[in-house]
Coordinates of C-alpha atoms in Angstrom, one line a residue:
X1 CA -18.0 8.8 17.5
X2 CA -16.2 6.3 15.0
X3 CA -13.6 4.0 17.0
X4 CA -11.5 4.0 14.1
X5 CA -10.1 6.5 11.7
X6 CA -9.0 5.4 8.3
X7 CA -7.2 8.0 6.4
X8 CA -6.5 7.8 2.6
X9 CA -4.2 10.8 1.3
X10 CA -4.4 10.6 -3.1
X11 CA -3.0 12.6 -5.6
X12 CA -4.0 12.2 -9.2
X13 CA -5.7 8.7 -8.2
X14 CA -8.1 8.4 -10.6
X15 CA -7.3 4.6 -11.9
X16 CA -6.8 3.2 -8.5
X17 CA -8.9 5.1 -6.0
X18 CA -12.6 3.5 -6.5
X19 CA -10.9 -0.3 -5.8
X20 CA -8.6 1.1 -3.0
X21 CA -11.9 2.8 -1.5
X22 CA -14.1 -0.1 -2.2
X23 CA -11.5 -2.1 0.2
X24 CA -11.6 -0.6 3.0
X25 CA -15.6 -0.1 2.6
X26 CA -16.2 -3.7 2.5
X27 CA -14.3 -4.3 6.1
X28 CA -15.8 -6.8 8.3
X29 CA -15.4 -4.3 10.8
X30 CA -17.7 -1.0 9.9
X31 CA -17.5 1.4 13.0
X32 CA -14.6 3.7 11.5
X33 CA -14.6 7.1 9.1
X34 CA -13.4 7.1 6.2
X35 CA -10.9 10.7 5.6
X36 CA -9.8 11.2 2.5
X37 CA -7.0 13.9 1.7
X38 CA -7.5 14.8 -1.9
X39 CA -3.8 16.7 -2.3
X40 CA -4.6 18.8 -5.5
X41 CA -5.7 16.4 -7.8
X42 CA -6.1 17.0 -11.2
X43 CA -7.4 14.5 -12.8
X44 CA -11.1 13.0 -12.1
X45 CA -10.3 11.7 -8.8
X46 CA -13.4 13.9 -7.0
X47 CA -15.1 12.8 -9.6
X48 CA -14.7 9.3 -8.9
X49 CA -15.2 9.9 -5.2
X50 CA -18.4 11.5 -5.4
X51 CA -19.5 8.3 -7.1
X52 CA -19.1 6.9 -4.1
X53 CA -22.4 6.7 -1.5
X54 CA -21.5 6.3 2.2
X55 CA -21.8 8.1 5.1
X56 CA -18.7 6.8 6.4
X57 CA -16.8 8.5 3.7
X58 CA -15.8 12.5 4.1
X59 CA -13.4 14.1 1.1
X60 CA -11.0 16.9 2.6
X61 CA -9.2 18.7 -0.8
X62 CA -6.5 21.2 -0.2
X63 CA -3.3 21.9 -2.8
X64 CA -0.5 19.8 -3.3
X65 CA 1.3 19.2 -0.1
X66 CA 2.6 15.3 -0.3
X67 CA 1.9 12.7 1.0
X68 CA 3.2 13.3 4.6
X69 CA 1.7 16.8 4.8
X70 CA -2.0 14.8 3.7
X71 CA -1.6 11.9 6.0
X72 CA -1.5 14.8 8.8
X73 CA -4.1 16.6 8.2
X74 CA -6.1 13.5 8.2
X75 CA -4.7 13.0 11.6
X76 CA -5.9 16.5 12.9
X77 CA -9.3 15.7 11.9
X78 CA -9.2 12.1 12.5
X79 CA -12.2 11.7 15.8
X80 CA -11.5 7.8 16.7
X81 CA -9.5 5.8 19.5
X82 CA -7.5 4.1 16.5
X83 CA -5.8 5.4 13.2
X84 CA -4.9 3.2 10.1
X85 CA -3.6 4.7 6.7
X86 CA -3.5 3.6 3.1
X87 CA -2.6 4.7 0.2
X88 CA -4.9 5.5 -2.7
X89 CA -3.2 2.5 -4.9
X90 CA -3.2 -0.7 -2.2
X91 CA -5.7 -2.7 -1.0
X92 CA -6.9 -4.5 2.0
X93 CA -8.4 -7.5 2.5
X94 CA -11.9 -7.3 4.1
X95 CA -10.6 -8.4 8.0
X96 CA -7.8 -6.4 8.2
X97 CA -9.1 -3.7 10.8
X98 CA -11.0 -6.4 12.6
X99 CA -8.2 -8.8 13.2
X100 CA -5.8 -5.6 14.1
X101 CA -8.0 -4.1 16.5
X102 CA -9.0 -7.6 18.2
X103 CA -4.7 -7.9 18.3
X104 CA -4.4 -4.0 20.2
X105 CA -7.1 -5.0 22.7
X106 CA -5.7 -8.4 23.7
X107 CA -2.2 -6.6 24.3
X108 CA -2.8 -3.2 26.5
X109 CA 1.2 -2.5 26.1
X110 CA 1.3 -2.5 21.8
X111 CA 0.4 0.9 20.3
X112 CA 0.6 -0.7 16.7
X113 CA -0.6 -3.7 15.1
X114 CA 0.5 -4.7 11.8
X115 CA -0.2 -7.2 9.2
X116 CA 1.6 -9.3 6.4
X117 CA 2.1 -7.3 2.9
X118 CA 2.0 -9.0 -0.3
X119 CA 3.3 -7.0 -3.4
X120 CA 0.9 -6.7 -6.6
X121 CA 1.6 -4.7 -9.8
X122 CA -0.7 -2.5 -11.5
X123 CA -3.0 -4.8 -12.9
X124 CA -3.6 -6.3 -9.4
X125 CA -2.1 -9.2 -10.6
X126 CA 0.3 -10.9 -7.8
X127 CA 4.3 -10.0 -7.9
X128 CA 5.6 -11.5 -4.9
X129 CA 5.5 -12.0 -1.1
X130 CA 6.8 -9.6 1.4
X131 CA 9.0 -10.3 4.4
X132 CA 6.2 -11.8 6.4
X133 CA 7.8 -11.5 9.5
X134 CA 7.1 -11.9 13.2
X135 CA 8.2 -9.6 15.5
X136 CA 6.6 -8.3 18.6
X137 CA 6.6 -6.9 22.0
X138 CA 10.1 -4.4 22.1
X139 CA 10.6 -4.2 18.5
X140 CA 13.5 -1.4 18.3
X141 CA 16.4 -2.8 16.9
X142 CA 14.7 -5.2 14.6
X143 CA 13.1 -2.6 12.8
X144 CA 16.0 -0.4 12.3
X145 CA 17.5 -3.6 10.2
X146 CA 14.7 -3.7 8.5
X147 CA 10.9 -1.6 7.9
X148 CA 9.5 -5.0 8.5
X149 CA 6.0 -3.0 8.3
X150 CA 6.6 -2.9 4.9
X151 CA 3.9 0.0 3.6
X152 CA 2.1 2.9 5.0
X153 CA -1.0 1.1 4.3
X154 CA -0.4 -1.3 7.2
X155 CA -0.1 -0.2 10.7
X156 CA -3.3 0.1 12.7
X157 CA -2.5 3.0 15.7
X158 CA -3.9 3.8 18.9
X159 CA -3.9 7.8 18.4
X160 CA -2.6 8.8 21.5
X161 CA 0.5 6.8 20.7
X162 CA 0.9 9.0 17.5
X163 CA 0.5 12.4 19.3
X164 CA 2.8 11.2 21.9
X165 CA 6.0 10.7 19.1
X166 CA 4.9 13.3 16.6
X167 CA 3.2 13.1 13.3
X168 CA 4.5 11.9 9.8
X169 CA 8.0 14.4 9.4
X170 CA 7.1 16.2 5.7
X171 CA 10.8 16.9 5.3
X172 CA 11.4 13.6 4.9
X173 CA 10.2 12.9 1.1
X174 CA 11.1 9.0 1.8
X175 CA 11.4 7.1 4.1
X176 CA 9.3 9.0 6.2
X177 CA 6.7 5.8 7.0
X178 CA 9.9 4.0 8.8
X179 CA 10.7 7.1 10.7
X180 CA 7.6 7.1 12.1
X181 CA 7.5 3.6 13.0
X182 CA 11.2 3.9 14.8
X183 CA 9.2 6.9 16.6
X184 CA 6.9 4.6 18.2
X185 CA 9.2 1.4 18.7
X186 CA 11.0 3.2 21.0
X187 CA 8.1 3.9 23.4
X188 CA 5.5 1.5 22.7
X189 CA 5.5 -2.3 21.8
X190 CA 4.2 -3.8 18.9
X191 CA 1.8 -6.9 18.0
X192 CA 1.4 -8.9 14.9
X193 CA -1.0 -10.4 13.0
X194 CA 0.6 -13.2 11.0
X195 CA -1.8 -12.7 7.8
X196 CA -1.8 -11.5 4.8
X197 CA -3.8 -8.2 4.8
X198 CA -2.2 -5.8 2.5
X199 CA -1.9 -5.7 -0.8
X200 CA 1.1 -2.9 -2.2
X201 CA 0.9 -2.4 -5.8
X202 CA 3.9 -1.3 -7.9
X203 CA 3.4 1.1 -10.4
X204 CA 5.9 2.3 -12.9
X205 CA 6.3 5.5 -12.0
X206 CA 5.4 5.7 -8.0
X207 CA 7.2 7.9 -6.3
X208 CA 9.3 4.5 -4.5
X209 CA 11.0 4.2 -7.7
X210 CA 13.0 6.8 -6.8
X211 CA 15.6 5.3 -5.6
X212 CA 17.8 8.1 -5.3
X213 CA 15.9 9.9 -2.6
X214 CA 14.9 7.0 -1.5
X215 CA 18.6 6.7 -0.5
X216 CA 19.0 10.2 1.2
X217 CA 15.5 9.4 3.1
X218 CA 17.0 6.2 4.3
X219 CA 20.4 7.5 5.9
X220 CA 18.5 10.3 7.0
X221 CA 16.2 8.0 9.3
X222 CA 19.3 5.7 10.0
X223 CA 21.3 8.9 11.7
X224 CA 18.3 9.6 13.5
X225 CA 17.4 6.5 14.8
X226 CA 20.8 5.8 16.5
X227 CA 20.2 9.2 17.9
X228 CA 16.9 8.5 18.8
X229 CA 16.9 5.8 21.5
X230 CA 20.6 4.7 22.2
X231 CA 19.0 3.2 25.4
X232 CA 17.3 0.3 23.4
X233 CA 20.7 -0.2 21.7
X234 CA 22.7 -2.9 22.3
X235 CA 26.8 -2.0 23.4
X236 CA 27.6 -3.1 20.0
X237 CA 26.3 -0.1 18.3
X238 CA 28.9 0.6 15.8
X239 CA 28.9 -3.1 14.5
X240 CA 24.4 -2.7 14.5
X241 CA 24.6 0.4 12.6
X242 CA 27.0 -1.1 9.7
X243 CA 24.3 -3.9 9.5
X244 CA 21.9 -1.7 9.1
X245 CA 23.4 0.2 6.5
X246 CA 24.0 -2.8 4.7
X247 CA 20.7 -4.1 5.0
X248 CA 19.2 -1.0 3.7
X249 CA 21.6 -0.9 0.6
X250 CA 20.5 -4.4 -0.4
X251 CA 17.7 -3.0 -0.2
X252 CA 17.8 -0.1 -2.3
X253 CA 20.0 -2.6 -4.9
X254 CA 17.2 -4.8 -5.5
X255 CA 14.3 -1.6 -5.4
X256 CA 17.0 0.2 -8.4
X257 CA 16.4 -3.6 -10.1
X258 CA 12.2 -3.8 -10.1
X259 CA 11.0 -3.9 -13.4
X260 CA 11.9 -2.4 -16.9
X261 CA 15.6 -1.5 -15.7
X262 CA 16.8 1.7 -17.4
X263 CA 20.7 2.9 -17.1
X264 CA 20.5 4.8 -14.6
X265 CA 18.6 2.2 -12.3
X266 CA 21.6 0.3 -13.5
X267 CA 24.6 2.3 -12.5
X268 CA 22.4 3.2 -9.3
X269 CA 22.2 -0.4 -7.9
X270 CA 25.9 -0.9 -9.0
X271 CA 26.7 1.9 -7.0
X272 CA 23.8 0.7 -4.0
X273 CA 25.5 -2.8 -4.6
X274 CA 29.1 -1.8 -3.4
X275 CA 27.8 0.1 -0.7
X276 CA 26.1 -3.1 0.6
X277 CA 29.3 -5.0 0.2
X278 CA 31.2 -2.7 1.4
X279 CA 29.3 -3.0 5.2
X280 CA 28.7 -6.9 5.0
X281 CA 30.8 -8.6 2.3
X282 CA 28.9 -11.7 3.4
X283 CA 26.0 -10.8 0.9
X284 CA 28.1 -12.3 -1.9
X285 CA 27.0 -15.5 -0.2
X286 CA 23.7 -15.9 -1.9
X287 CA 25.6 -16.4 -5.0
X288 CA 22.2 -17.5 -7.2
X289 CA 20.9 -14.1 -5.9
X290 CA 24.4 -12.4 -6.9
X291 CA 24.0 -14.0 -10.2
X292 CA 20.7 -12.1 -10.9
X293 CA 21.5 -9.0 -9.6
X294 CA 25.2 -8.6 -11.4
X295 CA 22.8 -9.9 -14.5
X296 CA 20.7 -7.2 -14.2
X297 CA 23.0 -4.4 -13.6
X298 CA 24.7 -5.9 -16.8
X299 CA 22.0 -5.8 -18.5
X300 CA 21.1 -2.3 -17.7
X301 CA 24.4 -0.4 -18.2
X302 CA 26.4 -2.9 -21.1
X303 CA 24.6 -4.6 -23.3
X304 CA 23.1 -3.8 -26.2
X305 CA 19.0 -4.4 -26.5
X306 CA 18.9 -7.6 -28.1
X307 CA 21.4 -9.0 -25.4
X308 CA 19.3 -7.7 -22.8
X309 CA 16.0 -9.4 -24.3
X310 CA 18.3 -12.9 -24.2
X311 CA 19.4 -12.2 -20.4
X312 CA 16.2 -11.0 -19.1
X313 CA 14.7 -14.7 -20.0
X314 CA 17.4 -16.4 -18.8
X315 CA 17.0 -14.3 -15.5
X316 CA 13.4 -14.7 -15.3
X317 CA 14.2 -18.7 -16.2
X318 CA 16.6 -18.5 -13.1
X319 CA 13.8 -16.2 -10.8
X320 CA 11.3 -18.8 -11.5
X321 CA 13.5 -21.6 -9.8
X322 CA 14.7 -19.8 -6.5
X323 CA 12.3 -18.9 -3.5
X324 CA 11.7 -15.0 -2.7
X325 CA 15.5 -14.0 -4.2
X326 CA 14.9 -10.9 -5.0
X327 CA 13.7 -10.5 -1.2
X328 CA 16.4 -9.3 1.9

């Protein structure tokens, strides 16, 4: 029996899933299966699969569902002490399981190990770092400010830990990998491994560039995490859950502002941006940050195309001088 379970739920994968696969294949650690949910693909994703020889690897295809419905299944038929997920589109490095697993054994009281997350776009070509943040042991409230785990391809699990909180909610259509993290902050610890492991790509049209369910999602887990464990919550409640409304709206300000920036992305963040003032006014602060962002919603809902050409190289001039700015 495999100690760990990976499972990889893809839809339509077909440009992404043979590097994604050869990822996790070429882990320094090589006792695990390998599920993968096909959810109704139709385009040559099985074909690419059955390319692949290994005996780790078993394809499980059933109609569309989503991606919370596929990670699910893989858990019902996942056999090993320890579950990790990725998606079809990111990447590990090759001692990602090894250095997680080594990181749940040292710590008997951490359910969940987690890496560092780098963001890459479609090309594989590097965008940016992620948070890179250290937090560990009782990690409740830290994580309601902010999904620190950053992707659902992170998070090694111990699998008892998972059928103790529940499974990935399928009504939540975002948003839902953070809810299940808050799950399992509030009864277990966590452990970090301070490296860069996983690789999130950004693609045009992934479904995180809807940023206006991404929104719904978001207060939806918010609600339910102040509901959740009010034990773990300091008195100041009231004052913690406007911060972490605010933090999430930055957030969802700078997501509406990633890439080619159409009008509606425009008037989204301007509408995401007063929200996030309007629960910590002390974001106006990072004024070369405020700069880009009011350039970019600007950009996106006034000016006329030739305009926006001039500003977007005077913003990527200005990105190119500040450290992580478009990061929270």
């Amino acid at each position: 029996m495999p100690l760990i379970s990976v499972i990889m739920p893809v839809y339509n994968g077909e440009s992404t899933v043979r590097e994604t696969t050869e990822s996790v294949l070429n882990q320094t650690f090589s006792d695990f299966e390998f599920l993968i949910i096909n959810d109704g693909s139709q385009d040559t994703t099985l074909k690419v699969l059955n390319s692949i020889k290994d005996s780790r690897i078993k394809v499980f295809s059933y109609s569309n569902s989503g991606v919370s419905a596929s990670r699910n299944r893989g858990i019902d038929l996942a056999t090993g002490e320890y579950v990790s997920f990725i998606d079809a589109d990111d990447l590990w490095t090759p001692d990602k399981l090894e250095t997680q697993l080594q990181a749940l054994k040292s710590n008997a009281k951490a359910a969940v190990a987690y890496s560092w997350t780098n963001w890459i776009d479609q090309a594989g070509t590097p965008l940016r770092p992620g948070g890179h943040i250290l937090a560990e042991g009782s990690v409740y409230t830290k994580l309601l400010l902010r999904d620190f785990i950053e992707s659902g391809s992170n998070p090694l699990i111990r699998k008892h830990a998972l059928r103790d909180v529940g499974n990935f909610d399928p009504a939540l259509t975002h948003a839902e990998d953070w809810d299940l993290w808050l799950r399992l902050a509030a009864r277990y610890e966590f452990v970090a491994v301070p490296l860069v492991q996983v690789l999130y790509r950004v693609a045009s049209r992934s479904a995180s560039t809807d940023v206006w369910k991404m929104e719904a999602g978001s207060l939806q887990v918010v609600e339910r995490a102040f509901d959740l464990a009010p034990h773990l919550l300091p008195h100041e409640s009231p004052q913690l859950k406007r911060k972490a409304l605010a933090q999430r709206y930055q957030y969802l300000t700078l997501k509406a502002l990633e890439g080619n920036v159409d009008q509606r992305h425009g008037l989204a963040a301007m509408r995401f941006f007063r929200h996030a003032l309007g629960y910590d006014p002390t974001w106006l602060r990072k004024t070369k940050l405020m700069l880009i962002v009011l350039s970019k919603i600007v950009a996106a809902v006034i000016l006329p195309q030739q305009q926006v050409q001039i500003l977007k190289r005077w913003i990527k001039t200005m990105s190119s001088t500040t450290k992580n700015l478009d990061r929270i």
